[in-house]
mmCIF file of C-alpha atoms and ligand atoms in Angstrom:
data_model
loop_
_atom_site.group_PDB
_atom_site.id
_atom_site.type_symbol
_atom_site.label_atom_id
_atom_site.label_comp_id
_atom_site.label_asym_id
_atom_site.label_seq_id
_atom_site.Cartn_x
_atom_site.Cartn_y
_atom_site.Cartn_z
ATOM 1 C CA MET A 1 -6.158 -80.823 1.987
ATOM 2 C CA ALA A 2 -3.681 -77.857 1.622
ATOM 3 C CA THR A 3 -0.074 -77.561 2.740
ATOM 4 C CA LEU A 4 1.136 -74.670 4.666
ATOM 5 C CA LEU A 5 4.924 -74.118 4.850
ATOM 6 C CA TYR A 6 5.784 -72.096 8.099
ATOM 7 C CA ILE A 7 9.150 -70.464 7.450
ATOM 8 C CA THR A 8 10.752 -68.819 10.475
ATOM 9 C CA ALA A 9 14.042 -66.843 10.315
ATOM 10 C CA HIS A 10 14.474 -66.110 14.095
ATOM 11 C CA PRO A 11 17.156 -67.578 16.548
ATOM 12 C CA HIS A 12 14.781 -67.319 19.370
ATOM 13 C CA ASP A 13 11.313 -68.924 20.041
ATOM 14 C CA GLU A 14 7.997 -67.195 21.263
ATOM 15 C CA ARG A 15 9.197 -66.653 24.811
ATOM 16 C CA GLN A 16 11.751 -64.067 23.662
ATOM 17 C CA SER A 17 10.471 -62.986 20.287
ATOM 18 C CA PHE A 18 7.417 -60.857 19.526
ATOM 19 C CA SER A 19 7.272 -62.097 15.827
ATOM 20 C CA MET A 20 7.594 -65.780 16.880
ATOM 21 C CA ALA A 21 4.924 -65.213 19.475
ATOM 22 C CA ALA A 22 2.498 -63.893 16.931
ATOM 23 C CA GLY A 23 3.659 -66.702 14.500
ATOM 24 C CA LYS A 24 2.958 -69.340 16.955
ATOM 25 C CA ALA A 25 -0.553 -67.907 17.801
ATOM 26 C CA PHE A 26 -1.276 -67.876 14.060
ATOM 27 C CA ILE A 27 -0.182 -71.374 13.416
ATOM 28 C CA GLU A 28 -2.183 -72.701 16.454
ATOM 29 C CA SER A 29 -5.173 -70.887 15.323
ATOM 30 C CA TYR A 30 -4.753 -72.039 11.731
ATOM 31 C CA ARG A 31 -4.521 -75.627 12.926
ATOM 32 C CA GLU A 32 -7.775 -75.371 14.889
ATOM 33 C CA SER A 33 -9.716 -74.122 11.905
ATOM 34 C CA ASN A 34 -7.909 -76.364 9.191
ATOM 35 C CA SER A 35 -7.380 -79.691 11.036
ATOM 36 C CA ASP A 36 -7.062 -81.599 7.700
ATOM 37 C CA ASP A 37 -4.206 -79.348 6.513
ATOM 38 C CA GLU A 38 -0.491 -80.168 6.815
ATOM 39 C CA VAL A 39 1.689 -77.583 8.382
ATOM 40 C CA ILE A 40 5.505 -77.991 7.810
ATOM 41 C CA HIS A 41 7.884 -75.904 9.917
ATOM 42 C CA LEU A 42 10.971 -74.848 8.141
ATOM 43 C CA ASP A 43 13.222 -73.195 10.842
ATOM 44 C CA LEU A 44 15.914 -71.393 8.838
ATOM 45 C CA TYR A 45 18.323 -71.052 11.967
ATOM 46 C CA THR A 46 18.449 -74.917 12.513
ATOM 47 C CA GLU A 47 18.004 -76.216 8.923
ATOM 48 C CA ASN A 48 20.860 -76.539 6.430
ATOM 49 C CA ILE A 49 20.327 -73.365 4.071
ATOM 50 C CA PRO A 50 23.494 -73.428 1.807
ATOM 51 C CA HIS A 51 24.803 -70.126 0.515
ATOM 52 C CA ILE A 52 25.489 -69.737 -3.180
ATOM 53 C CA ASP A 53 29.250 -70.186 -3.193
ATOM 54 C CA THR A 54 32.002 -71.517 -5.422
ATOM 55 C CA ASP A 55 30.924 -75.206 -4.793
ATOM 56 C CA VAL A 56 27.345 -74.289 -5.834
ATOM 57 C CA PHE A 57 28.512 -72.401 -8.985
ATOM 58 C CA SER A 58 30.855 -75.202 -10.021
ATOM 59 C CA GLY A 59 28.195 -77.945 -9.320
ATOM 60 C CA TRP A 60 25.665 -75.988 -11.387
ATOM 61 C CA GLY A 61 28.230 -75.388 -14.097
ATOM 62 C CA LYS A 62 29.052 -79.106 -14.391
ATOM 63 C CA LEU A 63 25.406 -80.104 -14.423
ATOM 64 C CA ARG A 64 24.854 -77.642 -17.245
ATOM 65 C CA SER A 65 27.659 -79.072 -19.319
ATOM 66 C CA GLY A 66 26.061 -82.618 -18.953
ATOM 67 C CA THR A 67 27.975 -84.127 -16.016
ATOM 68 C CA ALA A 68 25.669 -86.513 -13.994
ATOM 69 C CA PHE A 69 24.774 -85.343 -10.484
ATOM 70 C CA ASP A 70 26.549 -88.442 -8.959
ATOM 71 C CA GLU A 71 29.751 -87.255 -10.591
ATOM 72 C CA LEU A 72 29.920 -83.903 -8.709
ATOM 73 C CA SER A 73 32.266 -83.561 -5.705
ATOM 74 C CA ALA A 74 30.870 -84.349 -2.208
ATOM 75 C CA GLU A 75 30.481 -80.558 -1.426
ATOM 76 C CA GLU A 76 28.868 -79.797 -4.738
ATOM 77 C CA LYS A 77 26.469 -82.690 -4.376
ATOM 78 C CA SER A 78 25.525 -81.802 -0.839
ATOM 79 C CA LYS A 79 24.932 -78.084 -1.536
ATOM 80 C CA VAL A 80 23.366 -78.335 -4.904
ATOM 81 C CA GLY A 81 21.120 -81.248 -3.869
ATOM 82 C CA ARG A 82 19.974 -79.255 -0.763
ATOM 83 C CA LEU A 83 19.167 -76.173 -2.693
ATOM 84 C CA SER A 84 17.197 -78.215 -5.080
ATOM 85 C CA GLU A 85 15.342 -79.955 -2.133
ATOM 86 C CA LEU A 86 14.412 -76.474 -0.780
ATOM 87 C CA VAL A 87 12.884 -75.126 -3.992
ATOM 88 C CA GLU A 88 10.925 -78.438 -4.456
ATOM 89 C CA GLN A 89 9.561 -78.123 -1.001
ATOM 90 C CA PHE A 90 8.619 -74.505 -1.615
ATOM 91 C CA ILE A 91 6.707 -75.125 -4.802
ATOM 92 C CA SER A 92 4.834 -78.174 -3.470
ATOM 93 C CA ALA A 93 3.309 -76.101 -0.569
ATOM 94 C CA ASP A 94 0.095 -74.167 -1.146
ATOM 95 C CA LYS A 95 0.350 -71.466 1.381
ATOM 96 C CA TYR A 96 3.392 -69.725 2.958
ATOM 97 C CA VAL A 97 3.855 -68.012 6.433
ATOM 98 C CA PHE A 98 7.077 -66.171 6.916
ATOM 99 C CA VAL A 99 8.219 -65.006 10.369
ATOM 100 C CA THR A 100 11.033 -62.563 10.615
ATOM 101 C CA PRO A 101 12.219 -59.710 12.910
ATOM 102 C CA LEU A 102 13.169 -56.324 11.354
ATOM 103 C CA TRP A 103 16.920 -56.069 11.718
ATOM 104 C CA ASN A 104 18.607 -52.982 10.451
ATOM 105 C CA PHE A 105 15.631 -52.205 8.132
ATOM 106 C CA SER A 106 15.491 -55.765 6.681
ATOM 107 C CA PHE A 107 15.456 -59.480 7.705
ATOM 108 C CA PRO A 108 18.108 -61.695 9.098
ATOM 109 C CA PRO A 109 20.772 -62.818 6.508
ATOM 110 C CA VAL A 110 19.569 -66.460 6.517
ATOM 111 C CA MET A 111 16.265 -65.297 4.994
ATOM 112 C CA LYS A 112 18.226 -63.804 1.946
ATOM 113 C CA ALA A 113 20.054 -67.211 1.600
ATOM 114 C CA TYR A 114 16.714 -68.964 1.621
ATOM 115 C CA ILE A 115 15.166 -66.475 -1.077
ATOM 116 C CA ASP A 116 18.371 -67.290 -3.201
ATOM 117 C CA SER A 117 17.522 -70.932 -2.970
ATOM 118 C CA ILE A 118 13.759 -70.540 -4.017
ATOM 119 C CA CYS A 119 14.371 -68.115 -6.958
ATOM 120 C CA VAL A 120 14.900 -70.702 -9.618
ATOM 121 C CA ALA A 121 14.015 -70.280 -13.264
ATOM 122 C CA GLY A 122 11.533 -73.054 -14.388
ATOM 123 C CA LYS A 123 10.386 -73.623 -10.870
ATOM 124 C CA THR A 124 9.179 -70.453 -9.305
ATOM 125 C CA PHE A 125 9.219 -68.206 -12.446
ATOM 126 C CA LYS A 126 10.261 -68.555 -16.149
ATOM 127 C CA TYR A 127 11.822 -66.265 -18.710
ATOM 128 C CA THR A 128 9.600 -65.220 -21.669
ATOM 129 C CA GLU A 129 10.219 -62.771 -24.484
ATOM 130 C CA GLN A 130 8.197 -60.192 -22.469
ATOM 131 C CA GLY A 131 10.348 -60.835 -19.395
ATOM 132 C CA PRO A 132 10.139 -63.052 -16.390
ATOM 133 C CA VAL A 133 6.723 -64.592 -15.490
ATOM 134 C CA GLY A 134 5.805 -66.026 -12.056
ATOM 135 C CA LEU A 135 4.744 -69.624 -11.917
ATOM 136 C CA LEU A 136 3.042 -69.672 -8.398
ATOM 137 C CA THR A 137 -0.166 -68.085 -9.421
ATOM 138 C CA GLU A 138 -2.410 -70.329 -7.173
ATOM 139 C CA LYS A 139 -0.654 -69.753 -3.872
ATOM 140 C CA LYS A 140 -0.916 -67.228 -1.024
ATOM 141 C CA ALA A 141 1.499 -65.856 1.433
ATOM 142 C CA LEU A 142 1.648 -63.871 4.693
ATOM 143 C CA HIS A 143 4.559 -62.300 6.517
ATOM 144 C CA ILE A 144 4.617 -61.710 10.281
ATOM 145 C CA GLN A 145 7.234 -59.123 11.253
ATOM 146 C CA ALA A 146 8.034 -57.564 14.532
ATOM 147 C CA ARG A 147 9.965 -54.101 14.470
ATOM 148 C CA GLY A 148 10.842 -51.901 17.223
ATOM 149 C CA GLY A 149 9.747 -48.591 15.565
ATOM 150 C CA ILE A 150 6.719 -47.574 13.507
ATOM 151 C CA TYR A 151 6.944 -48.417 9.849
ATOM 152 C CA SER A 152 3.314 -48.721 8.714
ATOM 153 C CA GLU A 153 3.020 -44.893 8.463
ATOM 154 C CA GLY A 154 5.162 -41.772 9.160
ATOM 155 C CA PRO A 155 8.666 -40.855 8.204
ATOM 156 C CA ALA A 156 10.281 -44.404 8.742
ATOM 157 C CA ALA A 157 7.901 -46.146 6.271
ATOM 158 C CA GLU A 158 10.094 -45.802 3.216
ATOM 159 C CA MET A 159 13.098 -47.168 5.155
ATOM 160 C CA GLU A 160 11.481 -50.730 5.711
ATOM 161 C CA MET A 161 13.143 -53.128 3.403
ATOM 162 C CA GLY A 162 12.302 -56.586 4.747
ATOM 163 C CA HIS A 163 8.598 -56.823 4.078
ATOM 164 C CA ARG A 164 8.989 -54.815 0.979
ATOM 165 C CA TYR A 165 11.649 -57.061 -0.478
ATOM 166 C CA LEU A 166 9.601 -60.245 0.393
ATOM 167 C CA SER A 167 6.571 -58.596 -1.165
ATOM 168 C CA ILE A 168 8.555 -57.969 -4.433
ATOM 169 C CA ILE A 169 9.740 -61.732 -4.428
ATOM 170 C CA MET A 170 6.151 -62.961 -3.998
ATOM 171 C CA GLN A 171 5.107 -60.790 -6.846
ATOM 172 C CA PHE A 172 8.042 -61.991 -8.996
ATOM 173 C CA PHE A 173 6.676 -65.536 -8.173
ATOM 174 C CA GLY A 174 3.188 -64.581 -9.405
ATOM 175 C CA ILE A 175 1.714 -65.071 -5.982
ATOM 176 C CA PRO A 176 -1.547 -63.033 -6.087
ATOM 177 C CA SER A 177 -2.099 -62.623 -2.376
ATOM 178 C CA PHE A 178 0.584 -61.413 0.040
ATOM 179 C CA GLU A 179 -0.502 -60.021 3.543
ATOM 180 C CA GLY A 180 1.376 -58.755 6.461
ATOM 181 C CA ILE A 181 0.815 -58.687 10.312
ATOM 182 C CA PHE A 182 3.170 -56.228 12.102
ATOM 183 C CA VAL A 183 4.023 -56.154 15.737
ATOM 184 C CA GLU A 184 5.553 -52.530 15.921
ATOM 185 C CA GLY A 185 6.339 -49.661 18.024
ATOM 186 C CA HIS A 186 7.233 -51.558 21.265
ATOM 187 C CA ASN A 187 10.895 -50.284 21.369
ATOM 188 C CA GLN A 188 9.646 -46.733 20.616
ATOM 189 C CA TYR A 189 6.913 -46.886 23.138
ATOM 190 C CA PRO A 190 8.190 -49.334 25.823
ATOM 191 C CA ASP A 191 5.321 -48.632 28.257
ATOM 192 C CA ARG A 192 2.981 -49.945 25.636
ATOM 193 C CA ALA A 193 4.999 -53.127 24.776
ATOM 194 C CA SER A 194 2.705 -55.719 26.233
ATOM 195 C CA GLU A 195 -0.367 -54.079 24.775
ATOM 196 C CA ILE A 196 1.226 -53.925 21.326
ATOM 197 C CA LYS A 197 2.256 -57.566 21.566
ATOM 198 C CA GLU A 198 -1.172 -58.776 22.863
ATOM 199 C CA LYS A 199 -2.946 -56.879 20.054
ATOM 200 C CA ALA A 200 -0.934 -58.598 17.395
ATOM 201 C CA ILE A 201 -1.325 -62.081 18.852
ATOM 202 C CA GLN A 202 -5.031 -61.502 18.807
ATOM 203 C CA GLU A 203 -4.856 -60.258 15.218
ATOM 204 C CA ALA A 204 -2.657 -63.354 14.207
ATOM 205 C CA LYS A 205 -5.317 -65.638 15.734
ATOM 206 C CA GLU A 206 -8.130 -64.021 13.956
ATOM 207 C CA ARG A 207 -6.646 -63.621 10.553
ATOM 208 C CA ALA A 208 -5.358 -67.386 10.674
ATOM 209 C CA GLN A 209 -9.013 -68.452 10.658
ATOM 210 C CA SER A 210 -9.570 -67.123 7.012
ATOM 211 C CA PHE A 211 -6.185 -67.648 5.628
HETATM 212 C C1 LIG B 301 20.298 -56.606 15.207
HETATM 213 C C2 LIG B 301 19.025 -55.865 15.443
HETATM 214 C C3 LIG B 301 18.612 -54.866 14.538
HETATM 215 C C4 LIG B 301 17.527 -54.166 14.706
HETATM 216 N N1 LIG B 301 17.113 -53.169 13.761
HETATM 217 C C5 LIG B 301 15.951 -52.493 13.873
HETATM 218 C C6 LIG B 301 15.521 -51.519 12.960
HETATM 219 O O1 LIG B 301 16.266 -51.416 11.870
HETATM 220 N N2 LIG B 301 14.436 -50.895 13.176
HETATM 221 C C7 LIG B 301 13.621 -51.120 14.158
HETATM 222 O O2 LIG B 301 12.529 -50.587 14.366
HETATM 223 N N3 LIG B 301 14.010 -52.063 15.237
HETATM 224 C C8 LIG B 301 15.145 -52.777 15.038
HETATM 225 N N4 LIG B 301 15.460 -53.580 15.923
HETATM 226 C C9 LIG B 301 14.529 -53.985 16.967
HETATM 227 C C10 LIG B 301 13.621 -55.251 16.542
HETATM 228 O O3 LIG B 301 13.002 -54.943 15.382
HETATM 229 C C11 LIG B 301 12.634 -55.448 17.653
HETATM 230 O O4 LIG B 301 13.203 -55.766 18.844
HETATM 231 C C12 LIG B 301 11.617 -56.565 17.336
HETATM 232 O O5 LIG B 301 10.851 -56.954 18.222
HETATM 233 C C13 LIG B 301 12.564 -57.785 16.876
HETATM 234 O O6 LIG B 301 11.666 -58.900 16.550
HETATM 235 P P1 LIG B 301 11.567 -60.097 17.718
HETATM 236 O O7 LIG B 301 10.727 -59.529 18.863
HETATM 237 O O8 LIG B 301 10.636 -60.979 17.033
HETATM 238 O O9 LIG B 301 12.877 -60.637 18.215
HETATM 239 C C14 LIG B 301 16.722 -54.421 15.842
HETATM 240 C C15 LIG B 301 16.985 -55.311 16.711
HETATM 241 C C16 LIG B 301 18.168 -56.064 16.546
HETATM 242 C C17 LIG B 301 18.566 -57.193 17.485
#
């Protein structure tokens, strides 16, 4: 039995969002073909995802100098404890499906806060004399992203920094397989919007069966 962590960074659900619609289709199809697997939904817009702030830095500093966790301030305990829960949840999953919209060439800010919570030396990567090495070499990941323009080819391709950034993080963690499903061009070609959305939903359903 595998555990799939379904990480969504979107304030809307599948009724308003193209990426969430493709994500929902993917997960439903995945559940049908993998009924023994556990799917955990981490909704970054409703869950507590602490930012790395002065409480976090002072909490980490105290722990490093030998203070017991119970002796941290209430704020330090709550934020440092939650960050540690998030990375433990991440490393205990086997597969990851991320859903994000493309906003200003990248993903919503809560996604960056989440990435900051899971980039932890000794958990997702380690330092060696040859440089950092990823520790998640047995996992696989997929990113579903809706974007109003076309980025898979043409002049805008190099301006896309959401999928590209996530791809670098997955590589950094040593994850050997990182795929993408893109719903794209529906703002650029509004008359084709429903066709583009339906095609992506169909692709998501099919790809879920072999993920
Ligand atoms: C704040 C914001 C920023 C956006 N920035 C871009 C962008 O940089 N490039 C683009 O092609 N579309 C951009 N769009 C359009 C979205 O990518 C498009 O509407 C997409 O469908 C959003 O995903 P969703 O349908 O899951 O909400 C932006 C939309 C919003 C609301």
